[in-house]
Coordinates of C-alpha atoms and ligand atoms in Angstrom, one line a residue:
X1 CA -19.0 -16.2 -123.5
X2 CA -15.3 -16.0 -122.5
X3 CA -14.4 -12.9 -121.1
X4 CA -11.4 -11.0 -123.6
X5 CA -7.9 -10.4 -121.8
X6 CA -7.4 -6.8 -121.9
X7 CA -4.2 -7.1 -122.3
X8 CA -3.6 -9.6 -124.9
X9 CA -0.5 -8.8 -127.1
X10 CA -0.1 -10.5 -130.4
X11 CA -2.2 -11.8 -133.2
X12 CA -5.4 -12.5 -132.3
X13 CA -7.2 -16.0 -132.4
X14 CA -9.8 -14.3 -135.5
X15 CA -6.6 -13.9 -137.6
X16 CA -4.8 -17.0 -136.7
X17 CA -6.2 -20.1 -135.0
X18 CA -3.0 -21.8 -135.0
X19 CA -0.9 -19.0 -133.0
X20 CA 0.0 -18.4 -129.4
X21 CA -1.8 -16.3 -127.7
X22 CA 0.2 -14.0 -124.7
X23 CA -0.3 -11.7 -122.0
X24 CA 1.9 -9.1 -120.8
X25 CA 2.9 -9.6 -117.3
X26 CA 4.1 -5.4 -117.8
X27 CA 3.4 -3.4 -114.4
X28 CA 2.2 -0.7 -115.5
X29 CA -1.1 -2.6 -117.7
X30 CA -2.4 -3.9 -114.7
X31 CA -2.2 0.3 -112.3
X32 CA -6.0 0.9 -112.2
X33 CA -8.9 0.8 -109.4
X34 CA -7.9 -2.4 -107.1
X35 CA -10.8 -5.1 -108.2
X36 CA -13.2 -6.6 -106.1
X37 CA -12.0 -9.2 -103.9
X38 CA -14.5 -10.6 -101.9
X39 CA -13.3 -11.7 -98.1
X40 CA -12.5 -15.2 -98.0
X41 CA -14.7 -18.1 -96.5
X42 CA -13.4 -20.4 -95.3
X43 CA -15.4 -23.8 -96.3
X44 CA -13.3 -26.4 -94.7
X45 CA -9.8 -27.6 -93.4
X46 CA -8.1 -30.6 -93.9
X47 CA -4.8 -32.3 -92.6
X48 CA -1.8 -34.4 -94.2
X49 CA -0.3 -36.5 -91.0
X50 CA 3.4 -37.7 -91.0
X51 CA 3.4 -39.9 -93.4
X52 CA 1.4 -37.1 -96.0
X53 CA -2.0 -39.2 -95.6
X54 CA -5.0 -37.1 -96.3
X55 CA -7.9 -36.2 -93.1
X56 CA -10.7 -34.7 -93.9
X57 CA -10.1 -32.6 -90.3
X58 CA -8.1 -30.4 -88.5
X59 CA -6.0 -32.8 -86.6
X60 CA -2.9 -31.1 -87.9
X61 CA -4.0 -27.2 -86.7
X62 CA -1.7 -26.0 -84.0
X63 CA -1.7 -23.2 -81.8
X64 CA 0.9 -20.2 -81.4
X65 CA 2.5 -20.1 -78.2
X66 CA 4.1 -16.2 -77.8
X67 CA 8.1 -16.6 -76.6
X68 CA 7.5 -15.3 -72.7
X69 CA 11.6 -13.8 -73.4
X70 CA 13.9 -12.6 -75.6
X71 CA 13.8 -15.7 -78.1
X72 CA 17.0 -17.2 -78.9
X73 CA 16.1 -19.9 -80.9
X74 CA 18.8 -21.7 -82.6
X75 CA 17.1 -23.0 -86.1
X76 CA 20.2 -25.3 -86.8
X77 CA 19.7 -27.5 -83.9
X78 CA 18.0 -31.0 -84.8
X79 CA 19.0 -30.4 -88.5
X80 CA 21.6 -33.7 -88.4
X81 CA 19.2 -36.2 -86.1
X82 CA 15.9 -34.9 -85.6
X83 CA 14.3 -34.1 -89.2
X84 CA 11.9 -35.9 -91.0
X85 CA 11.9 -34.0 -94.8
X86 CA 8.8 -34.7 -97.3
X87 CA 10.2 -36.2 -100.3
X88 CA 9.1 -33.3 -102.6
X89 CA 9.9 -35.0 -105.8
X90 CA 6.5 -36.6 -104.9
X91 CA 4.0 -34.5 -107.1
X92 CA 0.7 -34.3 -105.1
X93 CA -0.6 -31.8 -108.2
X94 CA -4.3 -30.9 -107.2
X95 CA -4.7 -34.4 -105.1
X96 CA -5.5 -33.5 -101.9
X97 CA -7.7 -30.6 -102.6
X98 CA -9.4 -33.4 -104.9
X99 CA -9.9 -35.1 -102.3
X100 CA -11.4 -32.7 -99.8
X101 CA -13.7 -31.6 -102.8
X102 CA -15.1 -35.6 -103.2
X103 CA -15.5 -35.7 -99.2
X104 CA -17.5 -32.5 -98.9
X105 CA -19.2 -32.0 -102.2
X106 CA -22.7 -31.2 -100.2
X107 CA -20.7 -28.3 -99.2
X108 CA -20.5 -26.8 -102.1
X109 CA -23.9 -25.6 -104.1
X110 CA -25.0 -26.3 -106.9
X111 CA -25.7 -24.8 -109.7
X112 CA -29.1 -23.2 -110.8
X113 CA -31.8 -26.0 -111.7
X114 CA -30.8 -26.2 -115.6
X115 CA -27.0 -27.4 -115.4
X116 CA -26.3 -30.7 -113.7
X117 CA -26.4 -31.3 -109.8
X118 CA -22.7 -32.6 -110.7
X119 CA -21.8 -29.2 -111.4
X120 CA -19.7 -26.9 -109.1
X121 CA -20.5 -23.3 -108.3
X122 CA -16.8 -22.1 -109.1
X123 CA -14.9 -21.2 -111.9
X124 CA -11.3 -22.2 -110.7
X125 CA -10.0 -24.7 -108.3
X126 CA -6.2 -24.5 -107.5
X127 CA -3.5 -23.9 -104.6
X128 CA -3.3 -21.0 -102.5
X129 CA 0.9 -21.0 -104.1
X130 CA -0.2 -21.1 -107.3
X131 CA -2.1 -17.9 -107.1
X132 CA 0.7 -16.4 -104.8
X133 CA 3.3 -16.8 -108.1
X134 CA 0.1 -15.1 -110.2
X135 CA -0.1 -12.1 -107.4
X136 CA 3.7 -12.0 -108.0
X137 CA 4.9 -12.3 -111.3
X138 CA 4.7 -8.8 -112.7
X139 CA 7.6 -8.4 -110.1
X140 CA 9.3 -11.5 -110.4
X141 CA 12.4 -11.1 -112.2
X142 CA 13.9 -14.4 -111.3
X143 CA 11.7 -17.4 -111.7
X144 CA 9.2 -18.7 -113.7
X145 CA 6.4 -21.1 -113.9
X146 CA 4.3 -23.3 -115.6
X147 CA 0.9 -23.9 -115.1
X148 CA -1.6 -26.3 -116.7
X149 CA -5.4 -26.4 -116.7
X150 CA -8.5 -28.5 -117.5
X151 CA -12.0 -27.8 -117.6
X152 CA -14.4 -30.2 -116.2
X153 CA -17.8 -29.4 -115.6
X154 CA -17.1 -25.9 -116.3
X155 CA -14.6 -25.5 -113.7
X156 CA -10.9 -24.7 -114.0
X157 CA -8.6 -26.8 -112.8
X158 CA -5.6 -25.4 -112.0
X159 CA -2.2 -27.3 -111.5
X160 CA 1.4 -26.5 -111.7
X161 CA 4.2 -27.9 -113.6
X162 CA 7.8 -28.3 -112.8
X163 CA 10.0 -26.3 -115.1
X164 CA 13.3 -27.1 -116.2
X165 CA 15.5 -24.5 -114.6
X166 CA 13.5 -25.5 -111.0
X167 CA 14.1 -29.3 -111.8
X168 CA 17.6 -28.1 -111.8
X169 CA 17.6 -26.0 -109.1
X170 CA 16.7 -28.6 -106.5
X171 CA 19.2 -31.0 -107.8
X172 CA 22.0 -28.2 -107.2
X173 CA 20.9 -26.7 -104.3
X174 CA 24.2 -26.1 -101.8
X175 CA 24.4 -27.9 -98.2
X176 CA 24.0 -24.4 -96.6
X177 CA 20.4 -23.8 -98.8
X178 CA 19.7 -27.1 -97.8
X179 CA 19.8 -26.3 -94.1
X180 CA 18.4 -23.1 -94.3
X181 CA 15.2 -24.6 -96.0
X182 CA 14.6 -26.4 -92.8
X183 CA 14.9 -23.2 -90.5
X184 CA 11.7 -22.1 -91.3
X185 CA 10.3 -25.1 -90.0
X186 CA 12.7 -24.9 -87.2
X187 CA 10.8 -21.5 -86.2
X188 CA 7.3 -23.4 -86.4
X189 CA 8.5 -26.3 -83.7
X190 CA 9.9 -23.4 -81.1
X191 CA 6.5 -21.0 -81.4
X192 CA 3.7 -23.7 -81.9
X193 CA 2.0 -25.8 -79.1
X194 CA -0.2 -28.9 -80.8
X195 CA -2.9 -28.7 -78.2
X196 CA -4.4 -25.4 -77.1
X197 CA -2.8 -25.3 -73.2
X198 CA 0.0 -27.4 -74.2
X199 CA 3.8 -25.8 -75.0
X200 CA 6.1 -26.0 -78.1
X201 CA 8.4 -28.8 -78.2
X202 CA 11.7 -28.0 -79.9
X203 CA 13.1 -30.8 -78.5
X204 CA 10.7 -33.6 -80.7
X205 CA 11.2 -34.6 -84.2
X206 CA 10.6 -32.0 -87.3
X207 CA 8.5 -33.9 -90.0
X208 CA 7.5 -31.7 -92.4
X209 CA 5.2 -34.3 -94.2
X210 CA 2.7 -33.1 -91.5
X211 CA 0.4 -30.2 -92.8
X212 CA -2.6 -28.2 -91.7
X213 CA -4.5 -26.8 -94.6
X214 CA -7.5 -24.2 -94.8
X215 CA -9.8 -24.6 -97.9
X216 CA -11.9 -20.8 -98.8
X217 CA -14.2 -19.5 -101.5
X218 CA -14.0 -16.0 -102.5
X219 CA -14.5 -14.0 -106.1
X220 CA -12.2 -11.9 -107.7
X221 CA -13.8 -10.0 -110.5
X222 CA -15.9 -12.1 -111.5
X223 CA -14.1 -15.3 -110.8
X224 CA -15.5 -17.8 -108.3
X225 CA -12.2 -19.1 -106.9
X226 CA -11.7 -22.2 -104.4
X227 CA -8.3 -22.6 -102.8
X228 CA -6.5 -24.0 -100.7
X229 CA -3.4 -23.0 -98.3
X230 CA -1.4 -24.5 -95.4
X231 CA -1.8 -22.6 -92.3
X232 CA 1.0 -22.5 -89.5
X233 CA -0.8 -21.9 -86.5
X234 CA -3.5 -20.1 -85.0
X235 CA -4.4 -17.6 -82.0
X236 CA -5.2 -20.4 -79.1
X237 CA -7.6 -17.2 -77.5
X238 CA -11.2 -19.1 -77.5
X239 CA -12.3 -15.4 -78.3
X240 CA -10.5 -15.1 -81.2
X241 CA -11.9 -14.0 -84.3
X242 CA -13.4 -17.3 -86.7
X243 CA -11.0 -18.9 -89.3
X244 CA -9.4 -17.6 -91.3
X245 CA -9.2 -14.4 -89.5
X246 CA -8.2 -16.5 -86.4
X247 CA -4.8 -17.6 -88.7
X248 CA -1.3 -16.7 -87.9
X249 CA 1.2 -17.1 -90.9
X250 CA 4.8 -17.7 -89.6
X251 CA 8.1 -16.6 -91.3
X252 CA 12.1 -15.9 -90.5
X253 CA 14.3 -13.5 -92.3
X254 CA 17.3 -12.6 -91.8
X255 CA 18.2 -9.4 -89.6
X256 CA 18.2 -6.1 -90.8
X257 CA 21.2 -4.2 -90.1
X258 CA 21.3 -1.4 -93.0
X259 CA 18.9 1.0 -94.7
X260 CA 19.4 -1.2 -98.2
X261 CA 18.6 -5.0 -96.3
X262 CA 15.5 -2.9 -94.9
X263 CA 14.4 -1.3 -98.7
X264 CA 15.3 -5.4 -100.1
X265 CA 12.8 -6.4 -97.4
X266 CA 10.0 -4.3 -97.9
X267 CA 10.4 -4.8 -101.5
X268 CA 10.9 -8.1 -102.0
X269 CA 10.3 -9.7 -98.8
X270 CA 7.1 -8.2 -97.8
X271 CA 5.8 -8.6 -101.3
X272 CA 5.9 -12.7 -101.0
X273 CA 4.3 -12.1 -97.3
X274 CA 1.5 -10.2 -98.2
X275 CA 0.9 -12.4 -101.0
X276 CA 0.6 -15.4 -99.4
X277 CA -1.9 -14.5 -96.5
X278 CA -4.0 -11.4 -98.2
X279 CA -5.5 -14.4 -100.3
X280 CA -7.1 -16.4 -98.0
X281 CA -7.6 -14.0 -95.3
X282 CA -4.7 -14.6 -92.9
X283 CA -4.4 -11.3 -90.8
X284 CA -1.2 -11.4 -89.9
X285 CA 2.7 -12.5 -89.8
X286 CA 4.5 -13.3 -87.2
X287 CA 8.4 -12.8 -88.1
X288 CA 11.5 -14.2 -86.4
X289 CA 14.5 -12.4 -87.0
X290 CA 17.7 -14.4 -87.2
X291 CA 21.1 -13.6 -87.8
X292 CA 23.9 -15.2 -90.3
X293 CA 24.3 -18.4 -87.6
X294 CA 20.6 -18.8 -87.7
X295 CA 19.8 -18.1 -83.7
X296 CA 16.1 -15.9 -84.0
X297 CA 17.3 -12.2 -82.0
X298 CA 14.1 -10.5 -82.3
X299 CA 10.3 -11.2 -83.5
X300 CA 7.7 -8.5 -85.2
X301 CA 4.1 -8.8 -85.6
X302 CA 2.9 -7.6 -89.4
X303 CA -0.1 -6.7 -89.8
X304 CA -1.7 -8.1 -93.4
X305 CA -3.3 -4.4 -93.7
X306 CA -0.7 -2.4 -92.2
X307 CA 2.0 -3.8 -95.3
X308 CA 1.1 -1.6 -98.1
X309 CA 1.1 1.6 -96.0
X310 CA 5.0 0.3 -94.3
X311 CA 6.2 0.4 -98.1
X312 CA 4.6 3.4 -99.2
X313 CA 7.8 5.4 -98.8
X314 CA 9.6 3.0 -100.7
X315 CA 10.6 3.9 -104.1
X316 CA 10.3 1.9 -106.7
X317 CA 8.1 -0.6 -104.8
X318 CA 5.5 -3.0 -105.4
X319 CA 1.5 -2.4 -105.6
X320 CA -1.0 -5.1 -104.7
X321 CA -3.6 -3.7 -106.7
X322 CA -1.1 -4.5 -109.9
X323 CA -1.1 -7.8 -108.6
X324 CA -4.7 -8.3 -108.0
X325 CA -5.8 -6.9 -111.1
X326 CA -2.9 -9.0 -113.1
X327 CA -4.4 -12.6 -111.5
X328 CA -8.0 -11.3 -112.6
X329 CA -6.7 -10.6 -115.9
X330 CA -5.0 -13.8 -116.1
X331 CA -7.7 -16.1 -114.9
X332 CA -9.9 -14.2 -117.9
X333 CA -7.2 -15.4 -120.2
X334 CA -7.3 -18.8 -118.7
X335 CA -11.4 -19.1 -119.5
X336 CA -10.9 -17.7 -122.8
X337 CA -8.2 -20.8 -124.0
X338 CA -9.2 -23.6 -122.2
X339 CA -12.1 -23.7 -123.8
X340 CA -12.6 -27.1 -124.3
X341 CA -14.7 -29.0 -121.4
X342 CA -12.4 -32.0 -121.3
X343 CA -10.6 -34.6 -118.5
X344 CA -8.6 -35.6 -121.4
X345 CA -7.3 -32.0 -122.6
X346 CA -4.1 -30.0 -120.4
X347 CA -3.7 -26.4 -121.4
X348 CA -0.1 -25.5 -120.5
X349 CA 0.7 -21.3 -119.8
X350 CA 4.4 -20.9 -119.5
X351 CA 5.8 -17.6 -118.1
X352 CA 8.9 -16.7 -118.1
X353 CA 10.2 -13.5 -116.5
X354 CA 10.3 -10.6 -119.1
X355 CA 8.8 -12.3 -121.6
X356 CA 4.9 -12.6 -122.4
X357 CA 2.6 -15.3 -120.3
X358 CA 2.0 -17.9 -123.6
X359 CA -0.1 -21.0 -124.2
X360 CA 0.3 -22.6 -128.1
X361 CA -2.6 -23.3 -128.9
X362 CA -1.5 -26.9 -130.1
X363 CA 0.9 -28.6 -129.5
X364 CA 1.3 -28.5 -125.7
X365 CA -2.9 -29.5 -125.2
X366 CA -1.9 -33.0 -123.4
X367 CA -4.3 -36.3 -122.6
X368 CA -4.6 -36.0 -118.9
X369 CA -3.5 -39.1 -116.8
X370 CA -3.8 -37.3 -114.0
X371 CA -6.6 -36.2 -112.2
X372 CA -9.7 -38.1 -113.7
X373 CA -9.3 -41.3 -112.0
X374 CA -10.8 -39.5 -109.0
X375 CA -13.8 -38.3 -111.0
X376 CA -15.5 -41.4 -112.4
X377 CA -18.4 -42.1 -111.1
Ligands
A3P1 P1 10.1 -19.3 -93.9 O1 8.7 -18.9 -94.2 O2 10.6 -18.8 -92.6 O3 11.0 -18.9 -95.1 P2 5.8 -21.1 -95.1 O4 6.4 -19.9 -94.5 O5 5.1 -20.9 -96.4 O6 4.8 -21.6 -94.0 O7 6.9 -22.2 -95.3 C1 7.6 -22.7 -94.1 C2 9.1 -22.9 -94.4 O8 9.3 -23.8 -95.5 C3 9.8 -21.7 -94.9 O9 10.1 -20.9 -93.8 C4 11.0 -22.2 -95.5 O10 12.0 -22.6 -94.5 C5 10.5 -23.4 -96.2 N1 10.1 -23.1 -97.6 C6 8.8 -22.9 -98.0 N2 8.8 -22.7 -99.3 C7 10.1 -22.7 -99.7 C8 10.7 -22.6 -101.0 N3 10.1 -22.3 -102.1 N4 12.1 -22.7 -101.0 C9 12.7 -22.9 -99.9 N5 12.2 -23.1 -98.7 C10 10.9 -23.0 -98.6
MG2 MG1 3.5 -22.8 -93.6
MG3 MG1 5.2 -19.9 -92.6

């Protein structure tokens, strides 16, 4: 039986089966005891090389080389003649992790001996940055998402969908956005050696078609997730910790120079951060400072566990067990409308910030041209 959102707002599917159903994304619903979140396996890796083909291996995992000086690094340089960008109005939807799923379906058991071998043991399969904009939305006060899901086989599917407003976004970004996008990257080529003895190479080309990404199982509640993430880099020590604890998430922000930039980072900032790695069990960040001309002046190790004790002090802050227990509540919302165990049938949950997370029951329930291809058997 579907499990009931608890906090399900407006008429309920008894009274009307025609009506939208919501849930709140409200803060203050989601303040109890932080759920259960089991630690995160991982089950497998795969890699997109430069031309986004998919490996079913690591080939793409690099390893964090630590500045030996004061850093320096100027993210603008190779901007103009030495970047390869991914064409991202290329939608990959749930493709790759599709594909890792065909290529290592041993890997994953079975159900008990009444449902079909063809069955998986999980309730939802989607992207790590899916769930991050779950984790986040009853603090997001900017943008907003769509997400549409199938059930196969009595898994979830989990995919997102453009909106609008992003669509237009990307067309309008400036030339100064533009370039900033790529410093991030720019921070990956000047801290990341591809072989374990070997030395970053800011002087090569950037292509950021190239990916490493980490494929985990945990629970949450009492929902078998399967995700995947990309993954920066990891610690090149041979007696480092297994994957993912082994994982080093990379990130730049601008400097901070006042007590409000350093309240804006831990409340905003950090919130995205600690998103991002506590789900599949990356330990830490490693930051890169960088001031208005985009040269990196200092770097800071965060600590995953550390980031809800830095922002304690911080009024009017974010909680992670409001975001936990918000995703739990609305992946129980998602078993309770896509009911329907379907490849043909898309249920699409819009969100927008301030308002209610909504799905019409008709209407927006789609034929999927999508995924199934890869499913026939
Ligand atoms: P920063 O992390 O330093 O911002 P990730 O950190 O997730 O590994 O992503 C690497 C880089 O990709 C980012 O570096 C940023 O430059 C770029 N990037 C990722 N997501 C983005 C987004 N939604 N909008 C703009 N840039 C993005
Ligand atoms: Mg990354
Ligand atoms: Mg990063």
């Amino acid at each position: 039986r579907p499990n009931r959102p608890q906090n399900q707002s407006g008429p309920s599917r008894g009274q009307n089966p025609h009506s939208s159903l919501s849930l709140s994304t409200r803060r203050e619903l989601y303040e109890r005891d932080f759920p259960v979140y089991k630690q995160p396996v991982e089950v497998g890796c795969f890699s997109l090389d430069s031309e986004r083909r998919f490996f079913n291996d690591g080939r793409q995992m690099r390893y964090y080389v630590e500045p030996d000086r004061s850093p320096n690094f100027d993210l603008r340089d190779g901007y103009k003649d030495r970047f390869i960008k991914r064409d991202d109005s290329v939608k990959e939807k749930l493709d790759h992790m599709l594909r890792w799923i065909l290529a290592n379906r041993s890997k994953l058991s079975a159900r008990g001996t009444t449902a079909s071998s063809c069955d998986l043991d999980i309730d939802f399969v989607t992207w790590r940055g899916h769930l991050t904009k779950l984790l986040t939305a009853p603090y997001e006060t900017r943008e907003g998402w769509q997400l549409a899901v199938t059930r196969f086989r009595g898994t979830l599917y989990i995919s997102e969908v453009e909106t609008e407003a992003a669509r237009r976004d990307q067309e309008n970004r400036t030339e100064r956005h533009e370039e900033m996008m790529y410093w991030g990257y720019k921070f990956e080529q000047y801290t990341c050696a591809d072989t374990v003895h070997g030395r970053p190479d800011p002087g090569g080309v950037l292509n950021t078609n190239e990916a490493f990404c980490t494929v985990v199982q945990t629970r949450l509640a009492d929902h078998r997730l399967l995700f995947s993430g990309e993954v920066d880099c990891r610690d090149k020590d041979p007696n480092a910790p297994a994957a993912p604890a082994c994982y080093i998430e990379l990130k730049t922000s601008a400097e901070i120079c006042t007590p409000k930039q350093r309240s804006n980072f831990h409340r905003f900032k950090l919130l995205k951060w600690w998103a991002q790695s506590f789900l599949p069990g990356v330990p830490r960040v490693v930051a890169g400072f960088r001031d208005e001309e985009g040269v990196v002046v200092a770097l800071e190790i965060f600590p995953i566990s550390k980031i809800s004790h830095l922002i304690k002090n911080e009024p009017n802050c974010w909680k992670p067990t409001v975001c936990m227990n918000f995703c739990s509540d609305f992946l129980s919302f998602v078993k309770h409308i896509a009911t329907e165990d379907n490849p043909s049938v898309v249920y699409l949950l819009s969100w927008e910030p301030r308002r209610d997370v909504t799905s019409p029951s008709t209407g927006t329930r789609r034929t999927a041209s999508c995924h199934t291809g890869l499913w026939r058997r």
